[in-house]
């Protein structure tokens, strides 16, 4: 934007080349038309009046065209009302859908007539001579203005002389639209001007009457198509025209007078503007007062605004937007008038859609920032409806801070209204903002206000906000409730503090329990709610309400926590079933101890000659008398041959230290491998890993300490869900401890209980007999495995 210049303008361009080359107009006609435009620019540049189209730049003409720059124009009256789109190649949708009310036409006609009175006054002494719908323009602000001064002239009332140019018309239908407008349109010209008589202001009043008739009838009063013969015929029949369809008998009478054949009989512009059709209309008076409101006295403004508070609803929406709201917004600068202006503006804003409301919002935002006293009260009262039209960003940045200021007010009624509105606006405000700004104020209102209605409102607002809060904030709400109940208890119970406060407390706890969950209700809500039952003075109805809420919470606890407990019992029952199945498998193994063939024992006994043998191997072989199928001895003999092959090669080889890889599970805790001579095998080492696979094993010359293990307290189901079940062995049985409690030869260390999940050999005592081909194999004596193992 350029300083001192308007942001928007309307540029009128005329391309001479189109007129000369495409439309084939005569050059002399084109030059004459340019002269008319130049005269129009000169007139508009000199005339300064709200009803005259303002020229912003001087007339510019070149070899190829003409340019005029005026103030913004929305449309001509011919286009907007009569829907004449002949010269518009692409009609905007806004123009097509434009609906101008009868009141707006009436007010527009008044504005044009008042402008004519200015032109006809002795200070200007100008006659337009071209008044018609095409010469009247409507600005974006809804103001009707006069343009088309290319045929205007100055009248010499005193000398009797005339300077007007005479116009001549053909006696056949003209081609208006296919020829340049080098003279006024014949359908609106006064008879004396056609006859070549001296022009007076009366010729403009005749043209105005023809225009008004067409605006209300949507047809020309004298349809002549620029044919002088048709025109004369139409003028002769003016006395027979029916005016009954016009909106007012006064207007009918005025138009008949304005269309009089005698110029002296026609009313002047000032007389027409002061007729009762304008002066007796309440709506016109409102619009006229708004137009001059800035120059009115404060007492006059106050009286007018008090009546406007109800009468504005009768004004059409377009006039409200264009003619009423702008003047009311201007009055907001007057602090004395704000309490009277703001209620009307807010009431109008409630009826507007969001698009129209956006035009008013910037002015309201400026006022919100400084609102106090009655202005603050008005905004708080209107805030529920205002925020429905405001974006979430506008609510959080402008409306919500205003409501917080209302909560800080010492006036109880304003506090309660602001708190309620702030809760409504919370949906459009960030959670952290609500927690940091609104909740502390609600706490202060609930605990410090001497007004019961303020305390009840604060508690109700807390209850309504609970669905958006996290558990720490819910705990803070419970703390506020405790403070309120403590005050009530110190004052002698709910009867002295008011039963409404007690019920508000119950409402908060009810919502907090609903959104906090079962555990939160048991640990925070019930300890606060139950003591309310024994408060002195608690009414029977309120007692039942509190009892019912406690029952509801307990029902939720029973439903959810009961289902959880049943699920835990089912899990323990499943674990016990697994334990019993493991015990059955153990019994099956015990019954099949003698099922392995003697060759098995012999094979592993021969392996013991490599240096892992025990002292009792002979006894073992003697006690092994279990028969096997014919296939098994043969297979065992083959295995035995392969196992004994290294021993037959010569001197005993020197073996490397035994490496025992560790798995993730405690595979053989508490196993005793017996004694291992140091001259047979190198020192046995156990590499470190995540879990000790053989922790607590006793090796020859090497002791591997078992890592410390947490031992659950007896009967402690929290530490071990399965601890409560009976133990079928001397040791703790894990989920897959299938062989716990089996006897082994020569126990050398006491068996330690184990809680490993997959301790398959927990508590077994064994003697080692590794296979040369697999250093990690462990020989088992006096134990039998079923064939499927």
XYZ file of C-alpha atoms in Angstrom, residues 196-679:
484
model
C -34.633 21.316 -27.461
C -35.744 23.527 -24.585
C -33.480 24.860 -21.861
C -32.424 22.230 -19.327
C -33.363 22.732 -15.695
C -32.937 20.537 -12.609
C -36.405 19.224 -13.391
C -35.000 17.117 -16.242
C -32.983 15.123 -13.686
C -36.108 14.601 -11.552
C -38.001 13.212 -14.562
C -35.102 10.825 -15.229
C -35.086 9.859 -11.551
C -38.789 9.013 -11.631
C -38.276 6.742 -14.659
C -35.377 5.027 -12.874
C -37.302 4.441 -9.632
C -40.233 2.974 -11.542
C -37.930 0.522 -13.347
C -36.165 -0.539 -10.135
C -39.450 -1.590 -8.521
C -41.060 -2.917 -11.714
C -38.071 -4.442 -13.501
C -39.255 -2.865 -16.783
C -38.811 0.493 -18.453
C -41.492 3.120 -18.005
C -41.035 4.379 -21.598
C -39.727 1.463 -23.689
C -38.679 3.125 -26.930
C -35.384 1.534 -28.022
C -34.011 5.029 -28.767
C -36.799 5.590 -31.300
C -38.139 9.127 -30.992
C -41.577 8.132 -32.280
C -41.926 5.369 -29.718
C -40.735 7.739 -27.049
C -43.368 10.342 -27.823
C -46.052 7.687 -27.775
C -44.904 6.515 -24.387
C -44.809 10.010 -22.940
C -48.407 10.622 -24.054
C -49.550 7.496 -22.172
C -47.819 8.309 -18.872
C -51.081 9.458 -17.342
C -52.519 5.974 -17.893
C -49.651 4.021 -16.275
C -50.663 1.817 -13.359
C -48.508 2.474 -10.260
C -50.397 0.238 -7.856
C -47.600 -2.315 -7.655
C -45.250 0.223 -6.064
C -44.553 -0.321 -2.339
C -46.204 2.855 -1.026
C -49.108 5.121 -2.004
C -46.876 8.060 -1.149
C -44.315 6.864 -3.673
C -47.034 6.456 -6.284
C -48.127 10.026 -5.745
C -44.575 11.357 -5.827
C -43.756 9.583 -9.082
C -46.844 10.931 -10.796
C -45.786 14.436 -9.826
C -42.210 13.883 -10.986
C -43.462 12.643 -14.377
C -45.557 15.716 -15.002
C -45.202 17.084 -18.607
C -44.622 20.515 -17.118
C -41.153 20.956 -15.583
C -42.459 23.580 -13.155
C -44.871 21.045 -11.626
C -42.217 18.539 -10.725
C -40.933 18.440 -7.108
C -37.318 19.347 -6.563
C -34.755 16.867 -5.293
C -34.901 18.340 -1.818
C -38.691 18.079 -1.754
C -38.645 14.472 -2.916
C -36.048 13.568 -0.262
C -38.245 15.042 2.473
C -41.445 13.233 1.465
C -43.091 10.925 3.984
C -42.022 7.815 2.035
C -38.555 8.473 3.417
C -39.157 10.419 6.616
C -41.871 8.142 8.054
C -39.925 4.937 7.584
C -38.431 3.766 10.890
C -35.787 1.744 9.095
C -34.749 4.675 6.931
C -34.465 6.838 10.035
C -32.200 4.236 11.630
C -29.953 4.097 8.577
C -29.858 7.892 8.316
C -28.931 8.260 11.996
C -26.176 5.669 11.642
C -24.762 7.590 8.695
C -24.512 10.794 10.774
C -23.841 9.128 14.116
C -20.344 10.532 14.526
C -21.722 14.082 14.576
C -24.501 13.355 17.093
C -24.525 14.339 20.748
C -23.918 11.626 23.413
C -27.464 11.958 24.711
C -28.838 11.477 21.203
C -26.623 8.460 20.675
C -27.705 6.883 23.945
C -31.362 7.300 23.127
C -30.895 5.936 19.629
C -28.844 2.914 20.735
C -31.389 1.952 23.354
C -34.053 1.699 20.633
C -31.674 -0.019 18.208
C -31.131 -2.868 20.681
C -34.451 -4.352 19.514
C -35.177 -2.730 16.150
C -31.998 -3.967 14.430
C -33.588 -7.392 13.962
C -36.003 -5.913 11.390
C -33.187 -4.664 9.142
C -32.109 -7.014 6.302
C -28.819 -8.787 6.809
C -27.011 -7.090 3.923
C -27.879 -3.647 5.296
C -26.779 -4.705 8.766
C -23.408 -5.740 7.424
C -22.876 -2.739 5.153
C -24.687 0.120 6.860
C -25.065 -0.673 10.579
C -22.087 -2.686 11.817
C -19.372 -0.367 10.428
C -20.841 2.615 12.265
C -21.239 0.645 15.492
C -17.630 -0.503 15.299
C -16.556 3.105 14.882
C -18.405 3.987 18.083
C -16.408 1.393 20.048
C -13.627 3.971 20.208
C -15.902 5.995 22.436
C -15.502 4.408 25.868
C -18.647 6.127 27.080
C -20.720 4.418 24.385
C -19.204 0.927 24.666
C -21.717 -0.456 27.182
C -24.500 0.511 24.778
C -22.831 -0.446 21.502
C -21.246 -3.764 22.457
C -24.477 -5.637 23.346
C -25.930 -4.772 19.935
C -22.762 -5.854 18.142
C -22.587 -9.134 20.047
C -26.267 -9.824 19.404
C -25.788 -9.218 15.677
C -22.651 -11.375 15.655
C -24.619 -14.309 17.059
C -26.851 -14.289 13.960
C -23.977 -14.129 11.464
C -22.259 -17.021 9.768
C -18.533 -17.524 10.285
C -17.556 -15.762 7.063
C -19.424 -12.585 7.962
C -18.317 -12.812 11.583
C -14.672 -12.715 10.465
C -15.223 -9.107 9.381
C -16.268 -8.094 12.881
C -13.815 -10.249 14.853
C -10.702 -8.044 14.433
C -12.532 -5.130 16.078
C -13.784 -7.351 18.906
C -10.305 -8.771 19.509
C -8.893 -5.294 20.045
C -11.599 -4.631 22.586
C -11.118 -7.989 24.344
C -7.527 -7.095 25.177
C -8.576 -4.044 27.209
C -12.043 -5.072 28.368
C -12.907 -4.408 31.996
C -15.911 -3.568 34.093
C -19.215 -3.724 32.181
C -17.405 -4.497 28.912
C -15.763 -7.537 30.484
C -19.124 -8.716 31.801
C -20.673 -8.418 28.326
C -17.905 -10.422 26.702
C -18.119 -13.138 29.380
C -21.875 -13.420 28.947
C -21.562 -13.706 25.159
C -18.502 -15.971 25.139
C -20.359 -19.339 24.760
C -21.840 -18.188 21.450
C -18.795 -16.263 20.308
C -16.434 -19.210 20.606
C -18.638 -21.275 18.283
C -17.706 -18.836 15.516
C -14.055 -18.445 16.491
C -11.201 -20.698 15.508
C -9.403 -22.664 18.264
C -6.384 -20.391 17.880
C -8.498 -17.244 18.318
C -10.218 -18.731 21.379
C -6.951 -19.662 23.091
C -5.175 -16.400 22.260
C -7.956 -13.871 22.815
C -11.175 -15.181 24.393
C -9.737 -17.606 26.978
C -7.425 -14.986 28.619
C -10.443 -12.711 28.951
C -12.339 -15.486 30.773
C -9.397 -16.035 33.121
C -9.522 -12.346 33.996
C -13.195 -12.847 34.775
C -12.320 -15.676 37.196
C -9.990 -13.288 39.009
C -12.735 -10.721 39.437
C -13.953 -10.080 42.997
C -17.540 -10.031 41.723
C -19.131 -13.454 42.459
C -21.549 -13.371 39.515
C -18.731 -12.599 37.095
C -16.573 -15.332 38.631
C -19.228 -17.980 38.140
C -20.036 -16.930 34.557
C -16.354 -16.779 33.608
C -15.619 -20.197 35.111
C -18.514 -21.837 33.284
C -17.500 -20.249 29.987
C -13.850 -21.203 30.510
C -14.851 -24.856 30.898
C -16.812 -24.649 27.643
C -13.824 -23.131 25.848
C -11.489 -25.797 27.299
C -12.142 -27.992 24.260
C -10.244 -25.467 22.124
C -7.463 -24.763 24.629
C -4.308 -26.793 25.247
C -4.361 -29.181 28.210
C -1.291 -27.662 29.848
C -2.853 -24.207 29.652
C -5.995 -25.445 31.407
C -3.969 -27.147 34.135
C -1.716 -24.157 34.781
C -4.274 -21.352 34.590
C -7.840 -22.524 35.176
C -7.548 -25.343 37.732
C -5.620 -23.269 40.321
C -8.302 -20.609 40.121
C -11.062 -23.183 40.515
C -9.254 -24.502 43.607
C -9.112 -21.019 45.120
C -12.759 -20.397 44.318
C -13.797 -23.721 45.875
C -11.759 -23.334 49.051
C -11.563 -19.580 49.697
C -14.741 -18.001 48.387
C -17.304 -17.112 51.052
C -20.092 -17.462 48.465
C -21.635 -20.926 48.316
C -22.655 -20.473 44.671
C -19.039 -19.691 43.728
C -17.786 -22.797 45.533
C -20.433 -25.011 43.972
C -19.683 -23.613 40.505
C -15.944 -24.211 40.959
C -16.516 -27.830 42.019
C -18.927 -28.413 39.146
C -16.356 -27.036 36.717
C -13.736 -29.402 38.164
C -16.084 -32.314 37.627
C -16.672 -31.294 34.013
C -12.929 -31.046 33.352
C -11.997 -34.418 34.863
C -12.396 -36.334 31.612
C -9.426 -34.445 30.121
C -7.079 -34.720 33.096
C -4.283 -37.199 33.832
C -3.988 -39.026 37.144
C -1.674 -36.515 38.858
C -4.197 -33.809 38.060
C -7.037 -36.001 39.295
C -5.129 -36.406 42.543
C -4.901 -32.623 42.763
C -8.678 -32.434 42.317
C -9.144 -34.906 45.159
C -6.873 -32.718 47.276
C -9.117 -29.733 46.575
C -12.137 -31.792 47.544
C -10.453 -32.772 50.810
C -9.856 -29.124 51.587
C -13.512 -28.316 50.928
C -14.691 -31.194 53.121
C -12.290 -30.175 55.866
C -13.756 -26.685 55.887
C -17.240 -28.169 55.922
C -16.351 -30.475 58.824
C -14.811 -27.645 60.838
C -17.920 -25.577 60.285
C -20.153 -28.273 61.683
C -20.944 -30.451 58.707
C -22.689 -30.089 55.410
C -25.723 -28.426 56.923
C -23.796 -25.289 57.781
C -21.799 -25.158 54.537
C -24.768 -26.012 52.430
C -25.887 -29.354 51.046
C -25.155 -28.045 47.550
C -21.430 -28.046 48.313
C -21.605 -31.644 49.518
C -23.358 -32.765 46.373
C -20.849 -30.867 44.265
C -18.069 -32.720 46.097
C -19.797 -36.025 45.367
C -20.072 -35.044 41.692
C -16.333 -34.339 41.511
C -15.463 -37.642 43.162
C -17.906 -39.477 40.937
C -16.273 -38.139 37.760
C -12.779 -38.611 39.107
C -13.551 -42.248 39.937
C -15.026 -42.743 36.486
C -11.936 -41.514 34.675
C -9.279 -42.589 37.209
C -9.969 -46.314 37.158
C -10.554 -48.974 39.775
C -7.184 -48.722 41.554
C -7.423 -44.943 41.723
C -10.963 -45.174 43.104
C -9.897 -47.573 45.866
C -6.794 -45.636 46.898
C -8.030 -42.040 46.511
C -11.796 -41.718 46.091
C -13.293 -44.127 48.611
C -11.144 -42.866 51.530
C -12.536 -39.397 50.890
C -16.090 -40.343 50.021
C -16.854 -42.750 52.858
C -16.373 -40.234 55.713
C -19.060 -38.052 54.140
C -21.606 -40.648 55.284
C -21.049 -39.814 58.942
C -21.124 -36.021 58.636
C -23.683 -34.542 61.021
C -26.639 -32.935 59.360
C -26.413 -34.936 56.131
C -29.875 -35.048 54.603
C -31.453 -38.491 53.987
C -31.657 -37.890 50.267
C -28.013 -36.867 50.068
C -27.037 -39.831 52.244
C -28.645 -42.185 49.756
C -26.875 -40.471 46.878
C -23.502 -40.890 48.562
C -24.262 -44.514 49.415
C -25.295 -45.196 45.831
C -22.059 -43.732 44.500
C -20.041 -45.874 46.922
C -21.993 -48.932 45.773
C -21.286 -48.040 42.166
C -17.549 -47.769 42.818
C -17.528 -51.054 44.747
C -19.469 -52.726 41.945
C -16.814 -51.635 39.484
C -14.101 -52.905 41.809
C -15.883 -56.241 42.201
C -16.369 -56.589 38.479
C -12.886 -55.664 37.293
C -10.745 -56.799 40.215
C -12.781 -60.011 40.615
C -12.154 -60.905 36.997
C -8.453 -60.242 37.509
C -8.306 -62.531 40.556
C -10.155 -65.310 38.715
C -7.619 -65.035 35.931
C -4.758 -65.439 38.416
C -6.431 -68.499 39.950
C -6.815 -70.012 36.495
C -3.110 -69.457 35.814
C -2.142 -71.164 39.088
C -4.459 -74.077 38.321
C -2.765 -74.482 34.953
C 0.654 -74.477 36.618
C -0.458 -77.140 39.084
C -1.668 -79.281 36.200
C 1.782 -79.000 34.604
C 3.376 -79.974 37.927
C 1.160 -83.051 38.239
C 2.007 -84.040 34.682
C 5.703 -83.757 35.488
C 5.225 -85.962 38.525
C 3.489 -88.591 36.393
C 6.380 -88.555 33.932
C 8.800 -89.107 36.820
C 6.852 -92.152 37.985
C 6.987 -93.549 34.468
C 10.756 -93.133 34.373
C 11.129 -94.878 37.741
C 9.145 -97.853 36.495
C 11.447 -98.224 33.471
C 14.834 -97.981 35.176
C 15.848 -101.503 34.115
C 14.897 -101.108 30.446
C 18.387 -100.198 29.137
C 20.588 -103.145 27.848
C 23.755 -104.200 29.737
C 25.899 -103.195 26.792
C 24.938 -99.621 27.529
C 26.404 -99.885 30.966
C 29.469 -101.663 29.660
C 30.054 -99.076 27.058
C 29.962 -96.219 29.545
C 32.066 -98.305 32.000
C 34.755 -98.685 29.389
C 34.725 -94.982 28.873
C 35.485 -94.580 32.550
C 38.879 -96.224 31.931
C 39.946 -92.982 30.290
C 40.234 -91.423 33.690
C 36.662 -90.566 34.616
C 35.830 -93.941 36.268
C 34.498 -94.244 39.782
C 35.220 -96.807 42.451
C 31.834 -98.488 42.260
C 31.632 -99.235 38.517
C 31.894 -102.995 39.071
C 28.992 -102.939 41.484
C 26.982 -101.046 38.952
C 27.606 -103.554 36.227
C 26.680 -106.404 38.499
C 23.441 -104.740 39.436
C 22.487 -104.069 35.823
C 20.455 -107.026 34.701
C 17.954 -105.436 32.370
C 17.424 -107.218 29.083
C 17.088 -105.391 25.758
C 15.949 -106.158 22.256
C 18.385 -108.014 19.952
C 18.948 -104.768 17.932
C 20.076 -102.700 20.843
C 23.184 -104.827 21.834
C 24.423 -104.715 18.264
C 24.021 -100.980 18.117
C 25.658 -100.554 21.463
C 28.568 -102.750 20.432
C 29.160 -100.533 17.450
C 29.015 -97.477 19.644
C 31.244 -99.167 22.187
C 33.840 -99.925 19.536
C 33.871 -96.362 18.430
C 34.153 -95.163 21.992
C 37.010 -97.525 22.824
C 38.971 -96.854 19.647
C 41.204 -94.145 21.145
C 42.168 -96.391 24.081
C 43.503 -99.133 21.753
C 45.854 -96.834 19.834
C 48.655 -96.963 22.383
C 49.614 -94.913 25.379
C 46.927 -92.860 26.942
C 46.717 -89.528 25.196
C 46.984 -86.258 27.048
C 43.608 -84.561 27.053
C 42.980 -80.839 27.129
C 41.041 -79.275 29.990
C 37.352 -80.083 29.844
C 35.379 -77.124 28.428
C 31.762 -76.996 29.557
C 29.754 -74.528 27.426
C 27.015 -72.787 29.316
C 23.466 -72.410 28.125
C 20.945 -69.736 29.074
C 19.110 -72.089 31.374
C 20.310 -73.637 34.621
C 20.442 -77.118 33.114
C 21.933 -79.239 35.858
C 22.083 -77.341 39.076
C 23.316 -79.266 42.049
C 24.851 -82.169 40.033
C 27.772 -84.059 41.653
C 30.237 -85.398 39.094
C 32.281 -87.225 41.644
C 36.080 -87.165 41.813
C 38.299 -86.558 38.815
C 41.938 -87.492 39.096
C 44.223 -84.698 38.124
C 46.672 -87.125 36.435
